[in-house]
PDB file of C-alpha atoms and ligand atoms in Angstrom:
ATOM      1  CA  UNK A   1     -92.688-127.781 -33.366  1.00 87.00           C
ATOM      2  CA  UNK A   2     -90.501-127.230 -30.168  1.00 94.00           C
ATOM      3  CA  UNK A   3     -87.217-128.265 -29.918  1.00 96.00           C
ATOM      4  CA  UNK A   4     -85.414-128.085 -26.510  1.00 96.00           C
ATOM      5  CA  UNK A   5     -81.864-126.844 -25.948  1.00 96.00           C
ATOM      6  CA  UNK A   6     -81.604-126.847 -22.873  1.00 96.00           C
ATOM      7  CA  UNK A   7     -78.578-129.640 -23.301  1.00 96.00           C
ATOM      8  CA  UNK A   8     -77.293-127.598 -25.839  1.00 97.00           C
ATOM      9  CA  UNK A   9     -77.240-124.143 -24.246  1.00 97.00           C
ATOM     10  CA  UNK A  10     -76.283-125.666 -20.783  1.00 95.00           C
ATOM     11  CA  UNK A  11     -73.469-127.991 -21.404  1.00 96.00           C
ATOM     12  CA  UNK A  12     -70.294-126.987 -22.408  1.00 95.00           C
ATOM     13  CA  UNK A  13     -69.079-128.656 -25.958  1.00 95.00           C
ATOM     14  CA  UNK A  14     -72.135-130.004 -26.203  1.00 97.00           C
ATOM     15  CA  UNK A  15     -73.348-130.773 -30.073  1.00 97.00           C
ATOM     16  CA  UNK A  16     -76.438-132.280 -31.408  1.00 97.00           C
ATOM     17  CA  UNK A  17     -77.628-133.022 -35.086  1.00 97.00           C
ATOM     18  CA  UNK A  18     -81.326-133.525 -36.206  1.00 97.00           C
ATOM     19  CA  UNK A  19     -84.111-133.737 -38.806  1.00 97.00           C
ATOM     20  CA  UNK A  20     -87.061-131.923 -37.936  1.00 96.00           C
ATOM     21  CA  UNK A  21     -89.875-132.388 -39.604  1.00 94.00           C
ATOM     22  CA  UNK A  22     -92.262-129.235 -39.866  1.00 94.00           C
ATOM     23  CA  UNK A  23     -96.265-129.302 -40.078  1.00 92.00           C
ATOM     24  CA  UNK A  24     -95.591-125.452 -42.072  1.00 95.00           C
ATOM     25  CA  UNK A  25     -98.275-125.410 -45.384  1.00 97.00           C
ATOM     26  CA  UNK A  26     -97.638-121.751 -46.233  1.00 96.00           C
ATOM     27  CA  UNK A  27     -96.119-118.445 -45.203  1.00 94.00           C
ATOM     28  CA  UNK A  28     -97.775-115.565 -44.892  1.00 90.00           C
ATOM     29  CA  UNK A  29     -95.395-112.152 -45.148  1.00 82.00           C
ATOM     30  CA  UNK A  30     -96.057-108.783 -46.720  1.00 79.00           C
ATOM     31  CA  UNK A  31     -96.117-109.282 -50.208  1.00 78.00           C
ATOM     32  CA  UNK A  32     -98.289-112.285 -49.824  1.00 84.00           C
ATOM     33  CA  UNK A  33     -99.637-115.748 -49.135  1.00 91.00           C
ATOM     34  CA  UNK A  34     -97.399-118.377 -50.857  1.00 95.00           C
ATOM     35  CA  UNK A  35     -98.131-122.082 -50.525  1.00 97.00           C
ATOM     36  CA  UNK A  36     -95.728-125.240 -49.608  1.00 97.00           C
ATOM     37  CA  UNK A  37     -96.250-127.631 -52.628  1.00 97.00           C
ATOM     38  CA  UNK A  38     -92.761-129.399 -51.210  1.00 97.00           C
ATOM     39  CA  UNK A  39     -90.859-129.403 -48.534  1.00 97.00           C
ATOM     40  CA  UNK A  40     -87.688-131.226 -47.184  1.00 96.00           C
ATOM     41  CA  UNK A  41     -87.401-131.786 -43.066  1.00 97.00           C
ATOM     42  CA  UNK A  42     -85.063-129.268 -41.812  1.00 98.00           C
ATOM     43  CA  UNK A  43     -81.727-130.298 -41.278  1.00 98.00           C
ATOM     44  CA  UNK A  44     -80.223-128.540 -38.034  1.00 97.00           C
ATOM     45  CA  UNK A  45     -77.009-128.980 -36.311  1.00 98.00           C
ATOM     46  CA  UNK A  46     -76.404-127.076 -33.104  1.00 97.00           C
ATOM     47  CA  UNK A  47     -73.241-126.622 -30.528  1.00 98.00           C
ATOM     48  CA  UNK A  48     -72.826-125.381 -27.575  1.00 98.00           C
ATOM     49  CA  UNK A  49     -70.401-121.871 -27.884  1.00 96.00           C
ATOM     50  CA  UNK A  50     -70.773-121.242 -24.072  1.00 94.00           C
ATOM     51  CA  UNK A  51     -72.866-120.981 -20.778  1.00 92.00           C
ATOM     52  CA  UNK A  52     -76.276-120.159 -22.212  1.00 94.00           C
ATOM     53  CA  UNK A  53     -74.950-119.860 -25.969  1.00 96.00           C
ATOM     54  CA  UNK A  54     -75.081-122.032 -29.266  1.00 97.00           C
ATOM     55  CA  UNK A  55     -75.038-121.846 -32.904  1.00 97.00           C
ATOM     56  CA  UNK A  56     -77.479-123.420 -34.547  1.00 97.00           C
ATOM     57  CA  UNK A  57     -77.060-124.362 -38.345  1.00 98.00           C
ATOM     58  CA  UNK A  58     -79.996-125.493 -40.717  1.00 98.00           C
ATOM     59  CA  UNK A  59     -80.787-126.379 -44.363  1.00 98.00           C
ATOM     60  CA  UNK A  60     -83.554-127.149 -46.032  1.00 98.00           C
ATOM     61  CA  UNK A  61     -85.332-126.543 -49.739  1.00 98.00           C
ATOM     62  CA  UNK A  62     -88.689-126.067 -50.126  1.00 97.00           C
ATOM     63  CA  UNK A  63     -90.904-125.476 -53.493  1.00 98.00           C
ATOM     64  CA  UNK A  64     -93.548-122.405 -53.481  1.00 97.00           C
ATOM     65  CA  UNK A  65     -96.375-121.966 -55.214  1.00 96.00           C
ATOM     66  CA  UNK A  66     -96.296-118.645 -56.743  1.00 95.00           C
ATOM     67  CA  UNK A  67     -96.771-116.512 -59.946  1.00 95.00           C
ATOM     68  CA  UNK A  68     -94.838-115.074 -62.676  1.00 97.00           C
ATOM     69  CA  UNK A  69     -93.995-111.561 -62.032  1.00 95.00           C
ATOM     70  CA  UNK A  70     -94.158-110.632 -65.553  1.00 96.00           C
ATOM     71  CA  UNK A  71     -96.775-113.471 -67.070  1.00 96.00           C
ATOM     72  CA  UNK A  72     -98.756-114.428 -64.005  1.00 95.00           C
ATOM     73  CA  UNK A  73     -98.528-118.227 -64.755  1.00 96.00           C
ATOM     74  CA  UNK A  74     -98.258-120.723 -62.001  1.00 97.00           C
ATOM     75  CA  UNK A  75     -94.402-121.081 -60.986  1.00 97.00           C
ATOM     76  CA  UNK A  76     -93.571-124.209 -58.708  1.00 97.00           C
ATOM     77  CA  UNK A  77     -90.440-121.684 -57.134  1.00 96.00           C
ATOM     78  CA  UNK A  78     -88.155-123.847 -55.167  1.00 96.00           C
ATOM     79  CA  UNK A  79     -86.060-122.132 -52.092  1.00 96.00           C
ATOM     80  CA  UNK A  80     -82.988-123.032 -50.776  1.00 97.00           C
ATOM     81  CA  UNK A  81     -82.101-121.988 -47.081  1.00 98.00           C
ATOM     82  CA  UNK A  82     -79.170-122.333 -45.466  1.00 98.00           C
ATOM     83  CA  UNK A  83     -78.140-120.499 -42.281  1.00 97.00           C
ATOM     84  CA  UNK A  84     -76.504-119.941 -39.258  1.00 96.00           C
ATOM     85  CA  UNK A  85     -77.751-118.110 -36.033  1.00 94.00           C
ATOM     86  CA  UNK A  86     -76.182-117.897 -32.175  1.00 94.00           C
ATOM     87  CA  UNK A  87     -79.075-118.128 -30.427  1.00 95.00           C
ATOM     88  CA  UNK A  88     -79.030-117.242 -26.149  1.00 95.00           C
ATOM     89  CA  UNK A  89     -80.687-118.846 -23.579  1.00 93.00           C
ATOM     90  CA  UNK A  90     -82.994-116.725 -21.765  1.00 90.00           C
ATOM     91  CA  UNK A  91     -80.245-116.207 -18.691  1.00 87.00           C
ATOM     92  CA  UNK A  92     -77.237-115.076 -21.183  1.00 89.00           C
ATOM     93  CA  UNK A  93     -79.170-112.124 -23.680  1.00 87.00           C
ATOM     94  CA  UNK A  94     -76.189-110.031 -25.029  1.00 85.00           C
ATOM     95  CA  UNK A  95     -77.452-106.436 -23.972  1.00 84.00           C
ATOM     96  CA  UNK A  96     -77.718-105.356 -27.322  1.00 84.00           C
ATOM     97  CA  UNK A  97     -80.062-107.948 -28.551  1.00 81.00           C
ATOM     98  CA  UNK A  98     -83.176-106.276 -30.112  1.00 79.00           C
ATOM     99  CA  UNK A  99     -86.519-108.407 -29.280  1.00 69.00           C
ATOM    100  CA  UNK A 100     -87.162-109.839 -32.159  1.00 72.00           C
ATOM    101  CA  UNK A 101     -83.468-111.081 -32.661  1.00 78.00           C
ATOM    102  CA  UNK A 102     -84.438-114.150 -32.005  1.00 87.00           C
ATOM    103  CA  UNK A 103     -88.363-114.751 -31.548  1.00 89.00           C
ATOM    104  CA  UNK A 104     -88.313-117.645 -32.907  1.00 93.00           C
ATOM    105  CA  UNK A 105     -86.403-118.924 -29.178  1.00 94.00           C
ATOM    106  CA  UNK A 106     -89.317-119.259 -26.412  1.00 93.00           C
ATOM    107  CA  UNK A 107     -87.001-119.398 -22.952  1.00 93.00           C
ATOM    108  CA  UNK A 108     -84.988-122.277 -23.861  1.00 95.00           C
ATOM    109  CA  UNK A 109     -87.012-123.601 -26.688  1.00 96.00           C
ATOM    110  CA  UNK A 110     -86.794-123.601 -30.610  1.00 96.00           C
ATOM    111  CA  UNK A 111     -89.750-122.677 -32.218  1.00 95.00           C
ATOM    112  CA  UNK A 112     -88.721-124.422 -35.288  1.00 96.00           C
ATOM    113  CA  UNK A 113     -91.216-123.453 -37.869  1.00 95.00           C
ATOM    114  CA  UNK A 114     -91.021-119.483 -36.491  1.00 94.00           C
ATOM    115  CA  UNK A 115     -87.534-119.755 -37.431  1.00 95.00           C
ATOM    116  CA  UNK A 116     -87.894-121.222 -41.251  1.00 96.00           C
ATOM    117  CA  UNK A 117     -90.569-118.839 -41.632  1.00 94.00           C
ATOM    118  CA  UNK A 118     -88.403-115.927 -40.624  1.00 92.00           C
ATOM    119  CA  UNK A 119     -85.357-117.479 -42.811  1.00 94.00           C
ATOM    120  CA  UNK A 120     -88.168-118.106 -46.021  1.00 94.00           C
ATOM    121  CA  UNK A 121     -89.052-114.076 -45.786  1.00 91.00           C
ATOM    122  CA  UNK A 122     -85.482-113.671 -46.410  1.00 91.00           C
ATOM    123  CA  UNK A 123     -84.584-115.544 -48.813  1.00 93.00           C
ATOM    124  CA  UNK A 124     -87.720-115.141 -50.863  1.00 92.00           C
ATOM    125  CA  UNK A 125     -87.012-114.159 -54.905  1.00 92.00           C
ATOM    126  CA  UNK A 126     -87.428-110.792 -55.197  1.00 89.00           C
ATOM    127  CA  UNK A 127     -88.211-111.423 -59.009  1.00 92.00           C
ATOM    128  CA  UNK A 128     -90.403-114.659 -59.489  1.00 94.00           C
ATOM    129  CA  UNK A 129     -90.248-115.452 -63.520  1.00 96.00           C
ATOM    130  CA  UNK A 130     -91.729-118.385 -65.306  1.00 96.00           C
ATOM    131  CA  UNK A 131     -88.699-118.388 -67.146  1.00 95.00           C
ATOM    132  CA  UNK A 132     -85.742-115.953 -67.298  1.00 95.00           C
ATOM    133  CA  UNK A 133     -86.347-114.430 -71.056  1.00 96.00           C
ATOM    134  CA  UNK A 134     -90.310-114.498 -69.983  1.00 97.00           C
ATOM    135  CA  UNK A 135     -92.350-111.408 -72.387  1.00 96.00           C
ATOM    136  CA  UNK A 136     -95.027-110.811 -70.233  1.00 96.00           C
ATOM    137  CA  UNK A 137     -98.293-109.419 -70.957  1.00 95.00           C
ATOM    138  CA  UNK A 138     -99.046-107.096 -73.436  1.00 94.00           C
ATOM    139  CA  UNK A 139     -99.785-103.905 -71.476  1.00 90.00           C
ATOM    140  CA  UNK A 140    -102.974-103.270 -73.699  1.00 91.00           C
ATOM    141  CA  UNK A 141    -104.856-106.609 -74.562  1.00 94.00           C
ATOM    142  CA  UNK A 142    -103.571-108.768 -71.897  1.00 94.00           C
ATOM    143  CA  UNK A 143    -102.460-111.449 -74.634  1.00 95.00           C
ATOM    144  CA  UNK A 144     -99.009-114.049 -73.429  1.00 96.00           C
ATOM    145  CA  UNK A 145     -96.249-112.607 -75.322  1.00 95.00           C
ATOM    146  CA  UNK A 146     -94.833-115.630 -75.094  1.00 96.00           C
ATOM    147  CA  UNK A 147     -97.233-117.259 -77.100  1.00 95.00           C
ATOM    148  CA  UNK A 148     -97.161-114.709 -80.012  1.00 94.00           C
ATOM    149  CA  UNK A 149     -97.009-111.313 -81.127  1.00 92.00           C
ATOM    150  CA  UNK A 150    -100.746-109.809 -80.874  1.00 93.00           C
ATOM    151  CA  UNK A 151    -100.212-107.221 -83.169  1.00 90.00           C
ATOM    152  CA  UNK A 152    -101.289-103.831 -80.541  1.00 91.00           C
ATOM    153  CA  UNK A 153     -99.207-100.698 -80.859  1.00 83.00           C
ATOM    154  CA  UNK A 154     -97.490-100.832 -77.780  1.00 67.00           C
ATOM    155  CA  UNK A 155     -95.112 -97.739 -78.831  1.00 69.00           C
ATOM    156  CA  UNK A 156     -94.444 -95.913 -75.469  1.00 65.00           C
ATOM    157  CA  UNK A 157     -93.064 -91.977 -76.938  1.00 65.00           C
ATOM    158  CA  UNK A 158     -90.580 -90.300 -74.942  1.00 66.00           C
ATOM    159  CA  UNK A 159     -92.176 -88.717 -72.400  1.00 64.00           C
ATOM    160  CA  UNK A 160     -90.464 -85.488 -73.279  1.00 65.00           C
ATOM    161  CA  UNK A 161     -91.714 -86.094 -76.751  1.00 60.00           C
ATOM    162  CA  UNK A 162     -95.475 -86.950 -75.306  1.00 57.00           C
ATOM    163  CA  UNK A 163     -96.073 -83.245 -74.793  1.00 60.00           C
ATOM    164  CA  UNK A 164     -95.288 -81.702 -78.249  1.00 57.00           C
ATOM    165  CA  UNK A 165     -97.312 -84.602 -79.341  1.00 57.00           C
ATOM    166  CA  UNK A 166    -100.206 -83.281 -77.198  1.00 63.00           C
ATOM    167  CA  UNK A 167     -99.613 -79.467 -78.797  1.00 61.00           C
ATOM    168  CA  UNK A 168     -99.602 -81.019 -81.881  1.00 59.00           C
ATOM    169  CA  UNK A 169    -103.032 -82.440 -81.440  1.00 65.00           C
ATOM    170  CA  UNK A 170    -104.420 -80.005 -79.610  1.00 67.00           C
ATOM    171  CA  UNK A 171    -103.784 -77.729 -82.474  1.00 67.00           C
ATOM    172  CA  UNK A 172    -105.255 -80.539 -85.114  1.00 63.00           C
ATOM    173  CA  UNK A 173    -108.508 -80.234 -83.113  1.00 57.00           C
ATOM    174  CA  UNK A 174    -108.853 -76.175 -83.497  1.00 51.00           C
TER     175      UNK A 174
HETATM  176 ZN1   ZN B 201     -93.814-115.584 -67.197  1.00 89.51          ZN
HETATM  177 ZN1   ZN B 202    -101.790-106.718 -77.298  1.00 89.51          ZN
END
């Protein structure tokens, strides 16, 4: 959806607040797909800081789908993001203003689910867990830890020690 500032970027003290409601089902970014199971209209507010200038502020929570980094289960991850940007009107660029600073801008126009998408791939967990004591799966049968010990020998040696183990064997075999 496309929100016009031209008010906002052209007239001095100008201010504005609304509820946008965006048609985003998922984001796509490098480490993967993720789902919208939830999602909250965004909340922006925006001023005017100048000829062809404004800051626009925004909130909004919205609940993933995603997976348990260490278990894999299903984790309904919820996101929280709250931000502030200056954004320029296509007459007032600062000249250090990389392309991308603000792509989310189209001339005078707010591209308003480009910009949660860009503030959802940072603020993204880094770690996604089920819970925050999660156990995983064991490394050698696959079993939820969680649900029980399975019983495999999941001893990992030194790795220092994993060569004089190998000598040792090696020599067993001769
Ligand atoms: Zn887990
Ligand atoms: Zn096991």
């Amino acid at each position: 959806m496309l929100i016009n500032l031209t008010d906002i970027l052209t007239s001095e003290g100008k201010a504005a607040e609304i509820e946008v409601e965006s048609g985003l089902t998922e984001i796509n970014c490098r480490s993967g797909r993720y789902v919208i199971k939830e999602k909250q209209p965004l909340s922006l507010t925006m001023a005017n800081l100048g000829k062809g200038k404004a800051l626009i502020k925004g909130r909004m929570e919205l609940v993933f789908a995603m997976n348990c980094d260490r278990c894999l289960k299903p984790v309904r991850q919820k996101v929280v993001l709250s931000f502030e940007r200056e954004v320029y009107g296509p007459d007032a660029y600062p000249e250090d203003m990389e392309d991308d600073d603000q792509g989310f801008m189209e001339g005078y126009q707010l591209d308003a689910d480009g910009l949660i998408q860009n503030e959802c791939f940072m603020n993204l967990p880094v770690k996604v867990l089920c819970r925050p004591d999660c156990k995983g799966l064991c490394m050698r049968c696959g079993k939820d830890l969680n649900q029980g010990e399975c019983g495999c020998d999941t001893f990992v040696p030194d790795p220092r020690m994993a060569g004089i183990k190998d000598i040792f064997e090696a020599n067993k075999e001769v």
